[in-house]
Amino acid sequence: MKKKAIVWIVLAVVAVACVIAVVSMQKSGKGIAAVYGTHEITLEAVEQYRENVALAGGEAPQSDRAVVDGLLRNLILLEEAEKRGIAATEAEIQAQIDATKQWYAENEEVKQRTDYYCASAGISFEEYLRILEAQLPRTIARAKFIDAVGRQEAEQMVTEALKNVTYYVD
């Protein structure tokens, strides 16, 4: 149970990092790292993602291209889920929020990691939960999509879609 809680917290923090990176890429007027369809991934979004993963105690990919591919992977999986009408229910979202609160309250390691992340990011735990709640529909939809089609097929779809990306980074 403890390992599962830590895994979910890490996933939650990465999800929050992705939200912040996506918001950054939408607002930035800085350099473009890649273009996929109508989506632009900015260099600022790449750096923001790296910073957020570091704050969460993780290790982001070294190359800009690997970070871009990770951000695009999430986008592609979400688009595929939406095409199939796969979505998170309110009950699934609330269950994950409740579990996050419980893990935070009951597990000192989870609490310390989350508090460190929030302090470093300049947000409160309540803000963290709001960001997480906003991201969960996408996170859950992607997970349900992967469950529905299988990991191998989902990864093949991502690999095929990434062939349509114009990269401006290595």
Short mmCIF file of N, CA and C in Angstrom, two decimals:
data_model
loop_
_atom_site.label_atom_id
_atom_site.label_comp_id
_atom_site.label_asym_id
_atom_site.label_seq_id
_atom_site.Cartn_x
_atom_site.Cartn_y
_atom_site.Cartn_z
N MET A 1 0.83 -1.20 0.00
CA MET A 1 0.00 0.00 0.00
C MET A 1 0.87 1.26 0.00
N LYS A 2 1.97 1.24 0.78
CA LYS A 2 2.83 2.40 0.87
C LYS A 2 3.46 2.70 -0.49
N LYS A 3 3.94 1.65 -1.18
CA LYS A 3 4.55 1.86 -2.50
C LYS A 3 3.52 2.37 -3.50
N LYS A 4 2.31 1.85 -3.42
CA LYS A 4 1.25 2.30 -4.32
C LYS A 4 0.95 3.77 -4.08
N ALA A 5 0.92 4.18 -2.84
CA ALA A 5 0.65 5.58 -2.51
C ALA A 5 1.75 6.47 -3.06
N ILE A 6 2.99 6.05 -2.91
CA ILE A 6 4.10 6.85 -3.42
C ILE A 6 4.05 6.94 -4.93
N VAL A 7 3.75 5.82 -5.58
CA VAL A 7 3.64 5.82 -7.05
C VAL A 7 2.55 6.79 -7.49
N TRP A 8 1.39 6.77 -6.82
CA TRP A 8 0.30 7.68 -7.20
C TRP A 8 0.68 9.13 -6.96
N ILE A 9 1.37 9.40 -5.86
CA ILE A 9 1.79 10.78 -5.59
C ILE A 9 2.76 11.25 -6.65
N VAL A 10 3.72 10.39 -7.02
CA VAL A 10 4.67 10.76 -8.07
C VAL A 10 3.92 11.00 -9.38
N LEU A 11 2.98 10.11 -9.71
CA LEU A 11 2.18 10.32 -10.93
C LEU A 11 1.39 11.61 -10.85
N ALA A 12 0.86 11.90 -9.68
CA ALA A 12 0.10 13.14 -9.51
C ALA A 12 0.99 14.35 -9.71
N VAL A 13 2.18 14.31 -9.14
CA VAL A 13 3.10 15.44 -9.28
C VAL A 13 3.51 15.61 -10.74
N VAL A 14 3.78 14.51 -11.43
CA VAL A 14 4.13 14.60 -12.85
C VAL A 14 2.95 15.14 -13.64
N ALA A 15 1.73 14.73 -13.27
CA ALA A 15 0.55 15.26 -13.95
C ALA A 15 0.43 16.76 -13.75
N VAL A 16 0.67 17.20 -12.52
CA VAL A 16 0.65 18.64 -12.24
C VAL A 16 1.73 19.33 -13.06
N ALA A 17 2.91 18.71 -13.13
CA ALA A 17 4.00 19.29 -13.92
C ALA A 17 3.61 19.41 -15.39
N CYS A 18 2.91 18.41 -15.89
CA CYS A 18 2.45 18.46 -17.29
C CYS A 18 1.46 19.59 -17.49
N VAL A 19 0.55 19.79 -16.54
CA VAL A 19 -0.41 20.89 -16.65
C VAL A 19 0.32 22.22 -16.71
N ILE A 20 1.26 22.40 -15.80
CA ILE A 20 2.01 23.65 -15.77
C ILE A 20 2.78 23.83 -17.06
N ALA A 21 3.37 22.76 -17.58
CA ALA A 21 4.12 22.85 -18.84
C ALA A 21 3.20 23.18 -20.00
N VAL A 22 2.03 22.57 -20.04
CA VAL A 22 1.09 22.84 -21.13
C VAL A 22 0.60 24.28 -21.06
N VAL A 23 0.29 24.77 -19.86
CA VAL A 23 -0.12 26.16 -19.72
C VAL A 23 1.00 27.08 -20.18
N SER A 24 2.23 26.75 -19.81
CA SER A 24 3.37 27.55 -20.24
C SER A 24 3.50 27.56 -21.75
N MET A 25 3.29 26.38 -22.37
CA MET A 25 3.47 26.34 -23.82
C MET A 25 2.36 27.11 -24.53
N GLN A 26 1.20 27.22 -23.91
CA GLN A 26 0.12 27.98 -24.53
C GLN A 26 0.33 29.48 -24.38
N LYS A 27 1.01 29.92 -23.33
CA LYS A 27 1.17 31.34 -23.06
C LYS A 27 2.48 31.91 -23.59
N SER A 28 3.41 31.06 -23.89
CA SER A 28 4.75 31.53 -24.21
C SER A 28 4.86 32.10 -25.61
N GLY A 29 5.67 33.11 -25.73
CA GLY A 29 6.01 33.64 -27.04
C GLY A 29 7.43 33.26 -27.39
N LYS A 30 8.03 32.39 -26.58
CA LYS A 30 9.43 32.01 -26.78
C LYS A 30 9.54 30.97 -27.87
N GLY A 31 10.76 30.47 -28.04
CA GLY A 31 11.08 29.53 -29.11
C GLY A 31 10.23 28.28 -29.09
N ILE A 32 10.04 27.75 -30.26
CA ILE A 32 9.23 26.55 -30.44
C ILE A 32 10.16 25.33 -30.48
N ALA A 33 9.84 24.32 -29.69
CA ALA A 33 10.62 23.09 -29.67
C ALA A 33 10.09 22.09 -30.69
N ALA A 34 8.76 22.09 -30.89
CA ALA A 34 8.14 21.15 -31.83
C ALA A 34 6.73 21.60 -32.15
N VAL A 35 6.23 21.09 -33.27
CA VAL A 35 4.86 21.34 -33.68
C VAL A 35 4.23 20.01 -34.06
N TYR A 36 3.02 19.78 -33.51
CA TYR A 36 2.25 18.58 -33.82
C TYR A 36 0.83 19.04 -34.13
N GLY A 37 0.44 18.95 -35.37
CA GLY A 37 -0.88 19.43 -35.77
C GLY A 37 -0.98 20.91 -35.44
N THR A 38 -1.95 21.28 -34.63
CA THR A 38 -2.12 22.68 -34.23
C THR A 38 -1.45 22.98 -32.89
N HIS A 39 -0.74 22.02 -32.35
CA HIS A 39 -0.12 22.16 -31.03
C HIS A 39 1.36 22.54 -31.17
N GLU A 40 1.75 23.58 -30.44
CA GLU A 40 3.15 23.97 -30.38
C GLU A 40 3.68 23.68 -29.00
N ILE A 41 4.84 23.04 -28.95
CA ILE A 41 5.53 22.80 -27.68
C ILE A 41 6.68 23.79 -27.65
N THR A 42 6.69 24.64 -26.63
CA THR A 42 7.72 25.67 -26.55
C THR A 42 8.92 25.19 -25.74
N LEU A 43 10.03 25.87 -25.96
CA LEU A 43 11.23 25.60 -25.16
C LEU A 43 10.95 25.90 -23.69
N GLU A 44 10.15 26.92 -23.44
CA GLU A 44 9.77 27.26 -22.07
C GLU A 44 9.01 26.11 -21.41
N ALA A 45 8.11 25.47 -22.15
CA ALA A 45 7.36 24.34 -21.61
C ALA A 45 8.29 23.18 -21.28
N VAL A 46 9.29 22.97 -22.13
CA VAL A 46 10.28 21.91 -21.89
C VAL A 46 11.02 22.17 -20.59
N GLU A 47 11.48 23.40 -20.40
CA GLU A 47 12.21 23.74 -19.18
C GLU A 47 11.30 23.69 -17.96
N GLN A 48 10.07 24.15 -18.11
CA GLN A 48 9.12 24.11 -16.99
C GLN A 48 8.85 22.68 -16.57
N TYR A 49 8.73 21.79 -17.52
CA TYR A 49 8.52 20.38 -17.21
C TYR A 49 9.71 19.83 -16.42
N ARG A 50 10.91 20.12 -16.91
CA ARG A 50 12.12 19.66 -16.21
C ARG A 50 12.16 20.18 -14.76
N GLU A 51 11.86 21.45 -14.60
CA GLU A 51 11.88 22.04 -13.26
C GLU A 51 10.87 21.36 -12.34
N ASN A 52 9.68 21.11 -12.84
CA ASN A 52 8.64 20.49 -12.03
C ASN A 52 8.97 19.06 -11.67
N VAL A 53 9.55 18.33 -12.60
CA VAL A 53 9.94 16.96 -12.30
C VAL A 53 11.05 16.96 -11.25
N ALA A 54 12.00 17.89 -11.38
CA ALA A 54 13.08 18.00 -10.39
C ALA A 54 12.51 18.34 -9.01
N LEU A 55 11.55 19.26 -8.96
CA LEU A 55 10.93 19.61 -7.68
C LEU A 55 10.24 18.42 -7.05
N ALA A 56 9.73 17.54 -7.90
CA ALA A 56 9.03 16.36 -7.40
C ALA A 56 10.00 15.26 -6.99
N GLY A 57 11.29 15.51 -7.17
CA GLY A 57 12.28 14.51 -6.80
C GLY A 57 12.55 13.49 -7.87
N GLY A 58 12.06 13.75 -9.06
CA GLY A 58 12.27 12.83 -10.16
C GLY A 58 13.40 13.29 -11.06
N GLU A 59 13.60 12.53 -12.10
CA GLU A 59 14.66 12.87 -13.05
C GLU A 59 14.03 12.95 -14.44
N ALA A 60 14.03 14.13 -15.02
CA ALA A 60 13.48 14.34 -16.35
C ALA A 60 14.48 13.85 -17.38
N PRO A 61 13.98 13.49 -18.56
CA PRO A 61 14.90 13.11 -19.64
C PRO A 61 15.90 14.23 -19.91
N GLN A 62 17.07 13.83 -20.34
CA GLN A 62 18.14 14.80 -20.58
C GLN A 62 17.91 15.61 -21.85
N SER A 63 17.46 14.99 -22.90
CA SER A 63 17.34 15.71 -24.16
C SER A 63 16.01 16.45 -24.25
N ASP A 64 16.04 17.59 -24.92
CA ASP A 64 14.80 18.34 -25.15
C ASP A 64 13.82 17.48 -25.93
N ARG A 65 14.32 16.74 -26.89
CA ARG A 65 13.44 15.92 -27.73
C ARG A 65 12.70 14.88 -26.88
N ALA A 66 13.39 14.27 -25.93
CA ALA A 66 12.74 13.28 -25.08
C ALA A 66 11.64 13.91 -24.23
N VAL A 67 11.88 15.12 -23.73
CA VAL A 67 10.85 15.83 -22.97
C VAL A 67 9.66 16.14 -23.87
N VAL A 68 9.95 16.66 -25.06
CA VAL A 68 8.89 16.98 -26.03
C VAL A 68 8.08 15.73 -26.33
N ASP A 69 8.76 14.62 -26.58
CA ASP A 69 8.05 13.38 -26.88
C ASP A 69 7.16 12.95 -25.72
N GLY A 70 7.62 13.15 -24.49
CA GLY A 70 6.80 12.81 -23.33
C GLY A 70 5.55 13.68 -23.25
N LEU A 71 5.72 14.98 -23.47
CA LEU A 71 4.56 15.88 -23.47
C LEU A 71 3.60 15.52 -24.60
N LEU A 72 4.16 15.23 -25.76
CA LEU A 72 3.31 14.87 -26.90
C LEU A 72 2.63 13.52 -26.69
N ARG A 73 3.32 12.60 -26.06
CA ARG A 73 2.73 11.28 -25.78
C ARG A 73 1.43 11.46 -25.00
N ASN A 74 1.48 12.29 -23.95
CA ASN A 74 0.27 12.54 -23.16
C ASN A 74 -0.83 13.16 -24.01
N LEU A 75 -0.46 14.11 -24.85
CA LEU A 75 -1.42 14.77 -25.72
C LEU A 75 -2.04 13.79 -26.71
N ILE A 76 -1.24 12.96 -27.32
CA ILE A 76 -1.72 11.99 -28.30
C ILE A 76 -2.65 10.98 -27.66
N LEU A 77 -2.27 10.46 -26.50
CA LEU A 77 -3.13 9.49 -25.81
C LEU A 77 -4.46 10.12 -25.43
N LEU A 78 -4.44 11.36 -25.00
CA LEU A 78 -5.68 12.04 -24.65
C LEU A 78 -6.56 12.23 -25.89
N GLU A 79 -5.96 12.64 -26.99
CA GLU A 79 -6.74 12.80 -28.22
C GLU A 79 -7.37 11.48 -28.65
N GLU A 80 -6.63 10.39 -28.55
CA GLU A 80 -7.17 9.07 -28.91
C GLU A 80 -8.30 8.66 -27.98
N ALA A 81 -8.15 8.94 -26.68
CA ALA A 81 -9.21 8.63 -25.72
C ALA A 81 -10.47 9.43 -26.06
N GLU A 82 -10.28 10.72 -26.35
CA GLU A 82 -11.43 11.57 -26.69
C GLU A 82 -12.13 11.10 -27.95
N LYS A 83 -11.37 10.65 -28.95
CA LYS A 83 -11.96 10.14 -30.19
C LYS A 83 -12.88 8.96 -29.91
N ARG A 84 -12.54 8.17 -28.90
CA ARG A 84 -13.31 6.98 -28.56
C ARG A 84 -14.36 7.23 -27.47
N GLY A 85 -14.46 8.47 -27.04
CA GLY A 85 -15.44 8.80 -26.02
C GLY A 85 -15.07 8.30 -24.63
N ILE A 86 -13.79 8.05 -24.43
CA ILE A 86 -13.34 7.58 -23.12
C ILE A 86 -13.09 8.79 -22.23
N ALA A 87 -13.71 8.78 -21.08
CA ALA A 87 -13.59 9.93 -20.17
C ALA A 87 -13.62 9.45 -18.73
N ALA A 88 -13.12 10.28 -17.87
CA ALA A 88 -13.17 10.00 -16.43
C ALA A 88 -14.54 10.36 -15.90
N THR A 89 -14.98 9.60 -14.93
CA THR A 89 -16.24 9.94 -14.26
C THR A 89 -15.93 10.82 -13.06
N GLU A 90 -16.93 11.54 -12.60
CA GLU A 90 -16.76 12.35 -11.39
C GLU A 90 -16.37 11.47 -10.20
N ALA A 91 -16.93 10.27 -10.15
CA ALA A 91 -16.61 9.35 -9.05
C ALA A 91 -15.14 8.94 -9.08
N GLU A 92 -14.60 8.70 -10.28
CA GLU A 92 -13.18 8.33 -10.40
C GLU A 92 -12.27 9.49 -9.99
N ILE A 93 -12.65 10.68 -10.39
CA ILE A 93 -11.87 11.86 -10.04
C ILE A 93 -11.89 12.07 -8.54
N GLN A 94 -13.08 12.01 -7.95
CA GLN A 94 -13.20 12.22 -6.50
C GLN A 94 -12.47 11.14 -5.72
N ALA A 95 -12.54 9.89 -6.21
CA ALA A 95 -11.83 8.80 -5.53
C ALA A 95 -10.33 9.06 -5.50
N GLN A 96 -9.79 9.58 -6.58
CA GLN A 96 -8.35 9.85 -6.62
C GLN A 96 -7.98 11.04 -5.73
N ILE A 97 -8.82 12.06 -5.72
CA ILE A 97 -8.58 13.20 -4.82
C ILE A 97 -8.63 12.72 -3.37
N ASP A 98 -9.64 11.92 -3.04
CA ASP A 98 -9.76 11.40 -1.67
C ASP A 98 -8.55 10.55 -1.31
N ALA A 99 -8.11 9.71 -2.23
CA ALA A 99 -6.94 8.86 -1.97
C ALA A 99 -5.69 9.70 -1.76
N THR A 100 -5.54 10.74 -2.56
CA THR A 100 -4.38 11.63 -2.42
C THR A 100 -4.39 12.30 -1.05
N LYS A 101 -5.54 12.79 -0.64
CA LYS A 101 -5.65 13.41 0.69
C LYS A 101 -5.33 12.41 1.79
N GLN A 102 -5.84 11.19 1.64
CA GLN A 102 -5.59 10.16 2.66
C GLN A 102 -4.11 9.80 2.71
N TRP A 103 -3.47 9.60 1.56
CA TRP A 103 -2.04 9.27 1.53
C TRP A 103 -1.23 10.39 2.15
N TYR A 104 -1.62 11.60 1.85
CA TYR A 104 -0.94 12.78 2.40
C TYR A 104 -1.06 12.79 3.93
N ALA A 105 -2.23 12.49 4.43
CA ALA A 105 -2.48 12.53 5.88
C ALA A 105 -1.84 11.36 6.61
N GLU A 106 -1.73 10.21 5.96
CA GLU A 106 -1.31 9.00 6.65
C GLU A 106 0.15 8.60 6.41
N ASN A 107 0.78 9.15 5.39
CA ASN A 107 2.13 8.70 5.04
C ASN A 107 3.09 9.88 5.11
N GLU A 108 4.00 9.81 6.05
CA GLU A 108 4.92 10.93 6.28
C GLU A 108 5.80 11.20 5.06
N GLU A 109 6.25 10.15 4.38
CA GLU A 109 7.09 10.35 3.19
C GLU A 109 6.32 11.07 2.08
N VAL A 110 5.09 10.66 1.86
CA VAL A 110 4.25 11.32 0.86
C VAL A 110 4.03 12.77 1.25
N LYS A 111 3.74 13.01 2.52
CA LYS A 111 3.52 14.38 3.01
C LYS A 111 4.76 15.24 2.79
N GLN A 112 5.92 14.72 3.15
CA GLN A 112 7.16 15.48 3.00
C GLN A 112 7.44 15.80 1.53
N ARG A 113 7.28 14.81 0.66
CA ARG A 113 7.53 15.04 -0.78
C ARG A 113 6.56 16.07 -1.34
N THR A 114 5.30 15.93 -0.97
CA THR A 114 4.29 16.85 -1.48
C THR A 114 4.52 18.25 -0.94
N ASP A 115 4.80 18.36 0.35
CA ASP A 115 5.07 19.68 0.94
C ASP A 115 6.29 20.33 0.30
N TYR A 116 7.33 19.55 0.07
CA TYR A 116 8.54 20.09 -0.56
C TYR A 116 8.21 20.60 -1.97
N TYR A 117 7.46 19.79 -2.71
CA TYR A 117 7.08 20.20 -4.07
C TYR A 117 6.27 21.49 -4.02
N CYS A 118 5.27 21.53 -3.17
CA CYS A 118 4.41 22.71 -3.09
C CYS A 118 5.20 23.96 -2.70
N ALA A 119 6.07 23.83 -1.69
CA ALA A 119 6.87 24.97 -1.25
C ALA A 119 7.79 25.43 -2.38
N SER A 120 8.42 24.50 -3.06
CA SER A 120 9.33 24.85 -4.15
C SER A 120 8.60 25.48 -5.33
N ALA A 121 7.38 25.01 -5.57
CA ALA A 121 6.58 25.54 -6.68
C ALA A 121 5.85 26.82 -6.29
N GLY A 122 5.87 27.15 -4.99
CA GLY A 122 5.20 28.36 -4.53
C GLY A 122 3.69 28.23 -4.51
N ILE A 123 3.21 27.03 -4.23
CA ILE A 123 1.76 26.81 -4.16
C ILE A 123 1.42 26.14 -2.83
N SER A 124 0.17 26.29 -2.42
CA SER A 124 -0.29 25.63 -1.21
C SER A 124 -0.75 24.22 -1.56
N PHE A 125 -0.95 23.40 -0.53
CA PHE A 125 -1.47 22.06 -0.77
C PHE A 125 -2.85 22.12 -1.41
N GLU A 126 -3.64 23.10 -1.01
CA GLU A 126 -4.98 23.26 -1.59
C GLU A 126 -4.89 23.60 -3.08
N GLU A 127 -3.93 24.46 -3.43
CA GLU A 127 -3.73 24.78 -4.85
C GLU A 127 -3.26 23.54 -5.61
N TYR A 128 -2.37 22.78 -4.99
CA TYR A 128 -1.90 21.53 -5.58
C TYR A 128 -3.09 20.62 -5.88
N LEU A 129 -4.00 20.49 -4.92
CA LEU A 129 -5.18 19.64 -5.11
C LEU A 129 -6.07 20.17 -6.24
N ARG A 130 -6.20 21.50 -6.33
CA ARG A 130 -7.02 22.07 -7.41
C ARG A 130 -6.39 21.79 -8.78
N ILE A 131 -5.08 21.93 -8.87
CA ILE A 131 -4.39 21.64 -10.13
C ILE A 131 -4.53 20.15 -10.46
N LEU A 132 -4.34 19.31 -9.44
CA LEU A 132 -4.48 17.88 -9.63
C LEU A 132 -5.89 17.53 -10.11
N GLU A 133 -6.88 18.13 -9.46
CA GLU A 133 -8.28 17.85 -9.84
C GLU A 133 -8.56 18.28 -11.28
N ALA A 134 -7.96 19.38 -11.70
CA ALA A 134 -8.14 19.83 -13.08
C ALA A 134 -7.46 18.88 -14.07
N GLN A 135 -6.36 18.27 -13.66
CA GLN A 135 -5.61 17.37 -14.54
C GLN A 135 -6.16 15.95 -14.55
N LEU A 136 -6.77 15.53 -13.45
CA LEU A 136 -7.21 14.14 -13.33
C LEU A 136 -8.12 13.66 -14.46
N PRO A 137 -9.05 14.45 -14.97
CA PRO A 137 -9.86 13.93 -16.08
C PRO A 137 -9.00 13.46 -17.26
N ARG A 138 -7.94 14.20 -17.55
CA ARG A 138 -7.06 13.81 -18.65
C ARG A 138 -6.20 12.61 -18.29
N THR A 139 -5.68 12.60 -17.07
CA THR A 139 -4.84 11.49 -16.62
C THR A 139 -5.64 10.19 -16.60
N ILE A 140 -6.82 10.24 -16.05
CA ILE A 140 -7.67 9.05 -15.96
C ILE A 140 -8.11 8.60 -17.35
N ALA A 141 -8.48 9.54 -18.21
CA ALA A 141 -8.89 9.17 -19.57
C ALA A 141 -7.76 8.46 -20.31
N ARG A 142 -6.53 8.99 -20.17
CA ARG A 142 -5.39 8.32 -20.83
C ARG A 142 -5.21 6.91 -20.30
N ALA A 143 -5.29 6.76 -18.97
CA ALA A 143 -5.12 5.43 -18.37
C ALA A 143 -6.22 4.47 -18.82
N LYS A 144 -7.45 4.94 -18.88
CA LYS A 144 -8.56 4.10 -19.33
C LYS A 144 -8.40 3.73 -20.80
N PHE A 145 -7.89 4.67 -21.60
CA PHE A 145 -7.64 4.38 -23.01
C PHE A 145 -6.60 3.27 -23.14
N ILE A 146 -5.50 3.39 -22.41
CA ILE A 146 -4.45 2.37 -22.46
C ILE A 146 -5.00 1.02 -22.02
N ASP A 147 -5.83 1.01 -20.98
CA ASP A 147 -6.46 -0.23 -20.53
C ASP A 147 -7.37 -0.81 -21.61
N ALA A 148 -8.08 0.06 -22.32
CA ALA A 148 -9.04 -0.39 -23.32
C ALA A 148 -8.36 -1.00 -24.55
N VAL A 149 -7.29 -0.37 -25.02
CA VAL A 149 -6.67 -0.85 -26.26
C VAL A 149 -5.43 -1.69 -26.01
N GLY A 150 -4.90 -1.63 -24.81
CA GLY A 150 -3.67 -2.35 -24.50
C GLY A 150 -2.46 -1.44 -24.64
N ARG A 151 -1.49 -1.65 -23.79
CA ARG A 151 -0.30 -0.80 -23.78
C ARG A 151 0.44 -0.84 -25.12
N GLN A 152 0.58 -2.01 -25.69
CA GLN A 152 1.34 -2.13 -26.94
C GLN A 152 0.67 -1.36 -28.08
N GLU A 153 -0.63 -1.51 -28.22
CA GLU A 153 -1.34 -0.78 -29.28
C GLU A 153 -1.29 0.72 -29.04
N ALA A 154 -1.45 1.13 -27.80
CA ALA A 154 -1.38 2.57 -27.47
C ALA A 154 -0.01 3.12 -27.84
N GLU A 155 1.04 2.39 -27.50
CA GLU A 155 2.39 2.87 -27.82
C GLU A 155 2.63 2.90 -29.33
N GLN A 156 2.04 1.97 -30.06
CA GLN A 156 2.15 1.99 -31.53
C GLN A 156 1.47 3.23 -32.10
N MET A 157 0.32 3.58 -31.53
CA MET A 157 -0.39 4.79 -31.98
C MET A 157 0.46 6.03 -31.72
N VAL A 158 1.08 6.08 -30.55
CA VAL A 158 1.93 7.22 -30.21
C VAL A 158 3.11 7.27 -31.17
N THR A 159 3.76 6.14 -31.39
CA THR A 159 4.92 6.08 -32.29
C THR A 159 4.54 6.56 -33.69
N GLU A 160 3.39 6.14 -34.16
CA GLU A 160 2.93 6.55 -35.49
C GLU A 160 2.64 8.04 -35.53
N ALA A 161 1.98 8.55 -34.50
CA ALA A 161 1.65 9.98 -34.45
C ALA A 161 2.90 10.84 -34.36
N LEU A 162 3.90 10.37 -33.63
CA LEU A 162 5.14 11.16 -33.49
C LEU A 162 5.87 11.33 -34.81
N LYS A 163 5.54 10.53 -35.79
CA LYS A 163 6.13 10.68 -37.13
C LYS A 163 5.66 11.97 -37.79
N ASN A 164 4.57 12.55 -37.27
CA ASN A 164 3.99 13.76 -37.84
C ASN A 164 4.40 15.02 -37.08
N VAL A 165 5.42 14.92 -36.27
CA VAL A 165 5.90 16.05 -35.48
C VAL A 165 7.04 16.73 -36.22
N THR A 166 7.01 18.05 -36.23
CA THR A 166 8.15 18.83 -36.73
C THR A 166 8.93 19.27 -35.51
N TYR A 167 10.16 18.80 -35.40
CA TYR A 167 11.02 19.12 -34.26
C TYR A 167 11.95 20.25 -34.60
N TYR A 168 12.20 21.09 -33.60
CA TYR A 168 13.17 22.17 -33.73
C TYR A 168 14.29 22.02 -32.70
N VAL A 169 14.29 20.86 -32.02
CA VAL A 169 15.31 20.52 -31.03
C VAL A 169 15.81 19.12 -31.30
N ASP A 170 16.95 18.82 -30.71
CA ASP A 170 17.50 17.46 -30.84
C ASP A 170 17.20 16.66 -29.59
#
